[in-house]
Amino acid sequence: MPTSAPLVSAPAATLVGRRPAVGADRLIADLVPPPRFDQVRFSSYVPNPAEHSQAVARDRLEAFAATVGAPQKKGGGLFKKKAAAPSAGGVYLDGGFGVGKTHLLASLWHEAPAPREKKAYGTFVEYTSLVGALGFATAVERLADFALVCIDEFELDDPGDTVLVSTLLTRLSDRGVKLAATSNTLPDKLGEGRFAAADFLREIQALSSRFDVIRVDGPDYRHRDLPTPPAPVAEDAVRRTVDERAAATLDTFDDLAEELAAVHPSRYGALIDGVSAVGVTGVRPLDDQNVALRLVVLIDRLYDRKVPVVASGTPLGELFTPELLRGGYRKKYLRAVSRITALARDGVALAEAEAEMEAEAEAHADSVAVPAAL
C-alpha cells in the first residue's frame, strides 16, 4: 500500500518547470539501492514454490556475498604462471523481469561484508550517466576503490553504451572489484521467462569468463495472484486526489512528456525528490520512441521510490503502441508497463481512500445539518 501523507486541500505542484542540478558527488552518493529496496534481505526473498531455481539463486548469491572484501588468493613460486581471471569475480542473474532479480541484487549489496561507502549499486543508465558526468578515466578511479559494484538492468540494446559499460567493468575487475549484474529479457524469448545469458556474455566479451551465470526462472511476480491492471481514474478524481495529498504533483501527459525532453535522464531521480504521488491527466498512447524511452526512465525512478501514480486517459497497459512493442526496445516497454501498473494500483487505492473520506465528510455534514433544519 502507498505511504500515508497529510491532507492539505491545496492545488498540487507540478513536475513541469523543475530544473534539478545534480553534481558528480551526488551521482556517486546515489549509487545505493533505491528506497523500494531499503529493507530487502536474502531472508525476505520469497521464492516461488513452483520455481526451484529461485531458491537456488538466492543461496548461490548469498555465498557470493561472503566473498566480497575477502583477499584474493595468490599463488607462490618463482616460475608461477600468470594467474587466470577469477571465476567468482562476478555474477550475472539471468531471467525474465519480475522474478525478483533486483531484490536479490539489492540483498547482495546490503549483506556483503563491506562498508556502505565501499559498495555501489545502480542501474545501467545511472552508470552511463556517471561516465558522462565524470569522464571515463575519473569514473574508473572513483569506482575502483569499491569492493562491490552492482549493475541492475544491464542493457544490450544500445551497442555504444554496452561497450562503454563493458569496458568500465573490465577496468574495475582488473582492479579487483567484485561485480554483480542483472538484465531483463522478453518473456516470450524461448518461452516465458527465458533468457539472455548468451547475449550478455557475448556483449561483455573478454569480461565474460569472470562471470558466473545464475538462472532465475518464473513469471512476473507483480502479476502473480493479482487482479488485472486497474482502469484509469476519472480526471476530476485525479485532481481531487493529488490536491488533498501533501507533496503530490499534477501535470498533463503532454506537458510532462515535453518537460522530460528538457531534463537529462540522469536527473529524473532528483526531479521527483520529495514527491509523494504523481497525478497525470490525459494519458495517451505513445508512438514516438524518444518520448517513450524517456518515460521508461521516469517510470523506473518512480518505481524505485514507490511513488503512486494516479492517471486518467488511456489505460496504462496501452501506453506504448503495438509498433513500439514490436521494435528493439520491447523489453524496456514491457518492464515499464509492469512497473507503472503496480504504481497505478497504489494510485487507485489513494483515489478510493480520498473518495471514502469525502463521502464520510459529506455524511457527517448532513447529520449535523438535520437538527439545525428541524
C-alpha positions as a Python dict, from the first residue, in 0.01 Angstrom:
ca = {
    (1, 'M'): (0, 0, 0),
    (2, 'P'): (121, 355, -61),
    (3, 'T'): (264, 550, 227),
    (4, 'S'): (39, 797, 403),
    (5, 'A'): (63, 1174, 362),
    (6, 'P'): (-128, 1453, 530),
    (7, 'L'): (-430, 1607, 361),
    (8, 'V'): (-367, 1962, 251),
    (9, 'S'): (-667, 2074, 38),
    (10, 'A'): (-450, 2289, -186),
    (11, 'P'): (-365, 2279, -558),
    (12, 'A'): (-90, 2029, -631),
    (13, 'A'): (252, 2138, -755),
    (14, 'T'): (386, 2033, -1094),
    (15, 'L'): (688, 1843, -1221),
    (16, 'V'): (694, 2075, -1518),
    (17, 'G'): (928, 2365, -1458),
    (18, 'R'): (1166, 2192, -1220),
    (19, 'R'): (1533, 2202, -1322),
    (20, 'P'): (1724, 1993, -1066),
    (21, 'A'): (2102, 2034, -1055),
    (22, 'V'): (2293, 1710, -996),
    (23, 'G'): (2670, 1715, -947),
    (24, 'A'): (2922, 1434, -970),
    (25, 'D'): (2940, 1383, -594),
    (26, 'R'): (2566, 1322, -575),
    (27, 'L'): (2586, 1076, -864),
    (28, 'I'): (2841, 877, -661),
    (29, 'A'): (2649, 914, -334),
    (30, 'D'): (2327, 799, -504),
    (31, 'L'): (2481, 464, -602),
    (32, 'V'): (2285, 277, -337),
    (33, 'P'): (1970, 63, -357),
    (34, 'P'): (1659, 281, -402),
    (35, 'P'): (1401, 327, -124),
    (36, 'R'): (1187, 41, -257),
    (37, 'F'): (1473, -194, -170),
    (38, 'D'): (1598, -34, 153),
    (39, 'Q'): (1487, -322, 372),
    (40, 'V'): (1523, -625, 144),
    (41, 'R'): (1750, -908, 251),
    (42, 'F'): (1807, -1264, 139),
    (43, 'S'): (1583, -1377, 425),
    (44, 'S'): (1295, -1165, 292),
    (45, 'Y'): (1315, -1307, -60),
    (46, 'V'): (1022, -1545, -102),
    (47, 'P'): (1092, -1795, -381),
    (48, 'N'): (805, -1911, -595),
    (49, 'P'): (744, -2272, -478),
    (50, 'A'): (691, -2375, -838),
    (51, 'E'): (1033, -2240, -945),
    (52, 'H'): (1320, -2430, -780),
    (53, 'S'): (1581, -2206, -946),
    (54, 'Q'): (1473, -1908, -735),
    (55, 'A'): (1578, -2067, -405),
    (56, 'V'): (1899, -2192, -566),
    (57, 'A'): (1976, -1842, -697),
    (58, 'R'): (1925, -1692, -351),
    (59, 'D'): (2162, -1943, -191),
    (60, 'R'): (2431, -1901, -457),
    (61, 'L'): (2418, -1523, -436),
    (62, 'E'): (2434, -1534, -57),
    (63, 'A'): (2752, -1744, -87),
    (64, 'F'): (2895, -1492, -335),
    (65, 'A'): (2820, -1209, -90),
    (66, 'A'): (3052, -1370, 164),
    (67, 'T'): (3344, -1338, -81),
    (68, 'V'): (3313, -959, -114),
    (69, 'G'): (3607, -791, 55),
    (70, 'A'): (3792, -1121, 102),
    (71, 'P'): (4161, -1108, 0),
    (72, 'Q'): (4235, -1274, -332),
    (73, 'K'): (4441, -1592, -320),
    (74, 'K'): (4788, -1557, -466),
    (75, 'G'): (4999, -1841, -596),
    (76, 'G'): (5364, -1877, -498),
    (77, 'G'): (5678, -1981, -674),
    (78, 'L'): (5937, -1806, -881),
    (79, 'F'): (5817, -1953, -1209),
    (80, 'K'): (5442, -1943, -1148),
    (81, 'K'): (5219, -1879, -1447),
    (82, 'K'): (5016, -1563, -1482),
    (83, 'A'): (4702, -1600, -1276),
    (84, 'A'): (4379, -1653, -1464),
    (85, 'A'): (4084, -1422, -1407),
    (86, 'P'): (3889, -1545, -1103),
    (87, 'S'): (3570, -1725, -1200),
    (88, 'A'): (3391, -1579, -897),
    (89, 'G'): (3484, -1222, -976),
    (90, 'G'): (3133, -1153, -1095),
    (91, 'V'): (2783, -1297, -1102),
    (92, 'Y'): (2506, -1244, -1354),
    (93, 'L'): (2142, -1306, -1263),
    (94, 'D'): (1974, -1432, -1579),
    (95, 'G'): (1596, -1428, -1602),
    (96, 'G'): (1285, -1251, -1719),
    (97, 'F'): (1151, -943, -1547),
    (98, 'G'): (951, -970, -1228),
    (99, 'V'): (1126, -1281, -1089),
    (100, 'G'): (1298, -1097, -804),
    (101, 'K'): (1643, -1035, -954),
    (102, 'T'): (1654, -678, -826),
    (103, 'H'): (1550, -796, -479),
    (104, 'L'): (1839, -1042, -482),
    (105, 'L'): (2087, -788, -618),
    (106, 'A'): (1990, -533, -352),
    (107, 'S'): (2016, -805, -87),
    (108, 'L'): (2368, -874, -207),
    (109, 'W'): (2456, -507, -164),
    (110, 'H'): (2306, -492, 184),
    (111, 'E'): (2460, -815, 314),
    (112, 'A'): (2804, -813, 153),
    (113, 'P'): (3053, -767, 442),
    (114, 'A'): (3198, -435, 328),
    (115, 'P'): (3132, -78, 445),
    (116, 'R'): (2847, 107, 273),
    (117, 'E'): (3088, 354, 121),
    (118, 'K'): (3275, 66, -46),
    (119, 'K'): (2970, -71, -227),
    (120, 'A'): (2799, 77, -534),
    (121, 'Y'): (2452, -6, -668),
    (122, 'G'): (2289, 148, -971),
    (123, 'T'): (2108, 83, -1295),
    (124, 'F'): (2286, 61, -1628),
    (125, 'V'): (2154, 408, -1715),
    (126, 'E'): (2292, 551, -1391),
    (127, 'Y'): (2640, 419, -1471),
    (128, 'T'): (2635, 559, -1824),
    (129, 'S'): (2526, 892, -1677),
    (130, 'L'): (2809, 874, -1425),
    (131, 'V'): (3065, 821, -1701),
    (132, 'G'): (2913, 1108, -1894),
    (133, 'A'): (2938, 1338, -1593),
    (134, 'L'): (3286, 1239, -1473),
    (135, 'G'): (3460, 1115, -1785),
    (136, 'F'): (3569, 754, -1828),
    (137, 'A'): (3907, 770, -1653),
    (138, 'T'): (3771, 956, -1350),
    (139, 'A'): (3475, 718, -1322),
    (140, 'V'): (3715, 422, -1317),
    (141, 'E'): (3925, 584, -1046),
    (142, 'R'): (3623, 670, -831),
    (143, 'L'): (3473, 322, -858),
    (144, 'A'): (3798, 122, -839),
    (145, 'D'): (3808, 194, -466),
    (146, 'F'): (3483, -2, -419),
    (147, 'A'): (3470, -364, -307),
    (148, 'L'): (3147, -434, -494),
    (149, 'V'): (2973, -278, -793),
    (150, 'C'): (2615, -389, -871),
    (151, 'I'): (2456, -311, -1209),
    (152, 'D'): (2081, -360, -1233),
    (153, 'E'): (1911, -390, -1572),
    (154, 'F'): (2221, -418, -1788),
    (155, 'E'): (2101, -305, -2129),
    (156, 'L'): (2200, -479, -2451),
    (157, 'D'): (2003, -270, -2700),
    (158, 'D'): (2246, 22, -2743),
    (159, 'P'): (2582, -104, -2878),
    (160, 'G'): (2771, 213, -2781),
    (161, 'D'): (2653, 215, -2421),
    (162, 'T'): (2700, -160, -2391),
    (163, 'V'): (3066, -136, -2498),
    (164, 'L'): (3116, 163, -2267),
    (165, 'V'): (2988, -13, -1956),
    (166, 'S'): (3154, -342, -2051),
    (167, 'T'): (3488, -162, -2075),
    (168, 'L'): (3424, 12, -1743),
    (169, 'L'): (3354, -321, -1574),
    (170, 'T'): (3664, -477, -1728),
    (171, 'R'): (3880, -200, -1581),
    (172, 'L'): (3714, -242, -1241),
    (173, 'S'): (3751, -620, -1247),
    (174, 'D'): (4119, -579, -1330),
    (175, 'R'): (4147, -370, -1013),
    (176, 'G'): (3989, -646, -802),
    (177, 'V'): (3635, -508, -775),
    (178, 'K'): (3362, -773, -738),
    (179, 'L'): (3082, -733, -992),
    (180, 'A'): (2716, -835, -1000),
    (181, 'A'): (2468, -768, -1278),
    (182, 'T'): (2115, -838, -1394),
    (183, 'S'): (1938, -776, -1722),
    (184, 'N'): (1587, -818, -1850),
    (185, 'T'): (1472, -1019, -2149),
    (186, 'L'): (1147, -1069, -2329),
    (187, 'P'): (920, -1317, -2155),
    (188, 'D'): (841, -1472, -2493),
    (189, 'K'): (1205, -1529, -2590),
    (190, 'L'): (1247, -1908, -2589),
    (191, 'G'): (935, -1926, -2374),
    (192, 'E'): (812, -1738, -2066),
    (193, 'G'): (1098, -1616, -1852),
    (194, 'R'): (1383, -1736, -2074),
    (195, 'F'): (1690, -1562, -2109),
    (196, 'A'): (1976, -1350, -2246),
    (197, 'A'): (2283, -1503, -2082),
    (198, 'A'): (2440, -1577, -2421),
    (199, 'D'): (2370, -1220, -2537),
    (200, 'F'): (2510, -1075, -2215),
    (201, 'L'): (2827, -1285, -2220),
    (202, 'R'): (2885, -1211, -2589),
    (203, 'E'): (2847, -835, -2540),
    (204, 'I'): (3083, -815, -2243),
    (205, 'Q'): (3336, -1022, -2445),
    (206, 'A'): (3667, -1056, -2256),
    (207, 'L'): (3492, -998, -1926),
    (208, 'S'): (3256, -1292, -1973),
    (209, 'S'): (3494, -1551, -1826),
    (210, 'R'): (3483, -1367, -1495),
    (211, 'F'): (3105, -1401, -1455),
    (212, 'D'): (2916, -1696, -1315),
    (213, 'V'): (2563, -1715, -1457),
    (214, 'I'): (2281, -1776, -1209),
    (215, 'R'): (1943, -1854, -1364),
    (216, 'V'): (1620, -1728, -1210),
    (217, 'D'): (1309, -1879, -1369),
    (218, 'G'): (948, -1776, -1324),
    (219, 'P'): (663, -1544, -1425),
    (220, 'D'): (640, -1175, -1329),
    (221, 'Y'): (562, -1174, -955),
    (222, 'R'): (393, -834, -983),
    (223, 'H'): (105, -1009, -1157),
    (224, 'R'): (111, -1329, -951),
    (225, 'D'): (-230, -1371, -791),
    (226, 'L'): (-312, -1005, -859),
    (227, 'P'): (-606, -854, -1049),
    (228, 'T'): (-577, -716, -1400),
    (229, 'P'): (-438, -361, -1439),
    (230, 'P'): (-674, -102, -1291),
    (231, 'A'): (-896, 116, -1505),
    (232, 'P'): (-794, 481, -1545),
    (233, 'V'): (-915, 723, -1278),
    (234, 'A'): (-1157, 996, -1382),
    (235, 'E'): (-981, 1328, -1443),
    (236, 'D'): (-1166, 1513, -1166),
    (237, 'A'): (-1079, 1231, -925),
    (238, 'V'): (-711, 1262, -1021),
    (239, 'R'): (-721, 1632, -940),
    (240, 'R'): (-903, 1585, -610),
    (241, 'T'): (-667, 1308, -501),
    (242, 'V'): (-343, 1499, -557),
    (243, 'D'): (-488, 1827, -429),
    (244, 'E'): (-559, 1653, -98),
    (245, 'R'): (-215, 1498, -65),
    (246, 'A'): (92, 1682, 59),
    (247, 'A'): (389, 1692, -182),
    (248, 'A'): (187, 1546, -471),
    (249, 'T'): (219, 1677, -826),
    (250, 'L'): (-22, 1718, -1116),
    (251, 'D'): (67, 1753, -1485),
    (252, 'T'): (-91, 1682, -1819),
    (253, 'F'): (64, 1392, -2003),
    (254, 'D'): (175, 1603, -2298),
    (255, 'D'): (328, 1872, -2075),
    (256, 'L'): (517, 1608, -1879),
    (257, 'A'): (648, 1446, -2197),
    (258, 'E'): (772, 1784, -2316),
    (259, 'E'): (937, 1851, -1979),
    (260, 'L'): (1126, 1522, -1986),
    (261, 'A'): (1288, 1628, -2313),
    (262, 'A'): (1435, 1932, -2135),
    (263, 'V'): (1581, 1738, -1838),
    (264, 'H'): (1865, 1487, -1872),
    (265, 'P'): (1758, 1135, -1767),
    (266, 'S'): (2034, 1130, -1506),
    (267, 'R'): (1834, 1398, -1322),
    (268, 'Y'): (1496, 1223, -1322),
    (269, 'G'): (1558, 1095, -970),
    (270, 'A'): (1620, 1449, -849),
    (271, 'L'): (1314, 1563, -1046),
    (272, 'I'): (1090, 1363, -813),
    (273, 'D'): (1277, 1432, -487),
    (274, 'G'): (1023, 1465, -207),
    (275, 'V'): (724, 1382, -429),
    (276, 'S'): (461, 1168, -252),
    (277, 'A'): (236, 1096, -552),
    (278, 'V'): (223, 1185, -921),
    (279, 'G'): (-103, 1278, -1091),
    (280, 'V'): (-118, 1271, -1471),
    (281, 'T'): (-418, 1364, -1683),
    (282, 'G'): (-480, 1291, -2049),
    (283, 'V'): (-259, 984, -2084),
    (284, 'R'): (-244, 872, -2447),
    (285, 'P'): (-62, 600, -2642),
    (286, 'L'): (294, 687, -2741),
    (287, 'D'): (432, 625, -3088),
    (288, 'D'): (745, 843, -3062),
    (289, 'Q'): (1036, 627, -2947),
    (290, 'N'): (1238, 914, -2799),
    (291, 'V'): (945, 1021, -2581),
    (292, 'A'): (872, 662, -2487),
    (293, 'L'): (1229, 588, -2377),
    (294, 'R'): (1241, 899, -2160),
    (295, 'L'): (915, 796, -1997),
    (296, 'V'): (1059, 450, -1927),
    (297, 'V'): (1342, 608, -1726),
    (298, 'L'): (1095, 820, -1529),
    (299, 'I'): (878, 516, -1456),
    (300, 'D'): (1186, 331, -1328),
    (301, 'R'): (1271, 616, -1090),
    (302, 'L'): (910, 637, -968),
    (303, 'Y'): (902, 263, -912),
    (304, 'D'): (1233, 272, -724),
    (305, 'R'): (1090, 532, -487),
    (306, 'K'): (745, 369, -455),
    (307, 'V'): (567, 685, -576),
    (308, 'P'): (199, 614, -655),
    (309, 'V'): (69, 726, -995),
    (310, 'V'): (-289, 849, -1034),
    (311, 'A'): (-372, 875, -1403),
    (312, 'S'): (-663, 948, -1635),
    (313, 'G'): (-697, 884, -2005),
    (314, 'T'): (-572, 578, -2190),
    (315, 'P'): (-524, 265, -1975),
    (316, 'L'): (-159, 242, -1876),
    (317, 'G'): (-137, -107, -2021),
    (318, 'E'): (-185, 55, -2362),
    (319, 'L'): (76, 327, -2308),
    (320, 'F'): (305, 205, -2586),
    (321, 'T'): (172, 141, -2936),
    (322, 'P'): (196, -205, -3096),
    (323, 'E'): (455, -63, -3335),
    (324, 'L'): (685, 28, -3045),
    (325, 'L'): (630, -308, -2878),
    (326, 'R'): (743, -484, -3194),
    (327, 'G'): (1069, -286, -3201),
    (328, 'G'): (1412, -332, -3049),
    (329, 'Y'): (1320, -177, -2715),
    (330, 'R'): (1024, -406, -2650),
    (331, 'K'): (1172, -545, -2327),
    (332, 'K'): (1203, -194, -2180),
    (333, 'Y'): (843, -110, -2263),
    (334, 'L'): (709, -433, -2116),
    (335, 'R'): (906, -376, -1796),
    (336, 'A'): (776, -20, -1778),
    (337, 'V'): (415, -138, -1823),
    (338, 'S'): (466, -394, -1545),
    (339, 'R'): (602, -127, -1312),
    (340, 'I'): (357, 152, -1395),
    (341, 'T'): (73, -97, -1342),
    (342, 'A'): (199, -164, -990),
    (343, 'L'): (220, 209, -920),
    (344, 'A'): (-124, 266, -1069),
    (345, 'R'): (-274, 14, -825),
    (346, 'D'): (-134, 227, -544),
    (347, 'G'): (-275, 536, -716),
    (348, 'V'): (-621, 385, -740),
    (349, 'A'): (-604, 300, -370),
    (350, 'L'): (-526, 665, -296),
    (351, 'A'): (-816, 785, -509),
    (352, 'E'): (-1055, 541, -344),
    (353, 'A'): (-938, 641, 3),
    (354, 'E'): (-985, 1009, -79),
    (355, 'A'): (-1335, 939, -216),
    (356, 'E'): (-1427, 750, 101),
    (357, 'M'): (-1309, 1034, 323),
    (358, 'E'): (-1500, 1284, 111),
    (359, 'A'): (-1816, 1072, 139),
    (360, 'E'): (-1773, 1042, 515),
    (361, 'A'): (-1727, 1418, 545),
    (362, 'E'): (-2043, 1481, 344),
    (363, 'A'): (-2240, 1231, 555),
    (364, 'H'): (-2116, 1395, 872),
    (365, 'A'): (-2212, 1739, 741),
    (366, 'D'): (-2560, 1611, 654),
    (367, 'S'): (-2606, 1458, 1001),
    (368, 'V'): (-2507, 1785, 1165),
    (369, 'A'): (-2732, 1992, 937),
    (370, 'V'): (-3050, 1789, 1001),
    (371, 'P'): (-3106, 1901, 1365),
    (372, 'A'): (-3043, 2260, 1265),
    (373, 'A'): (-3312, 2236, 999),
    (374, 'L'): (-3561, 2095, 1248),
}
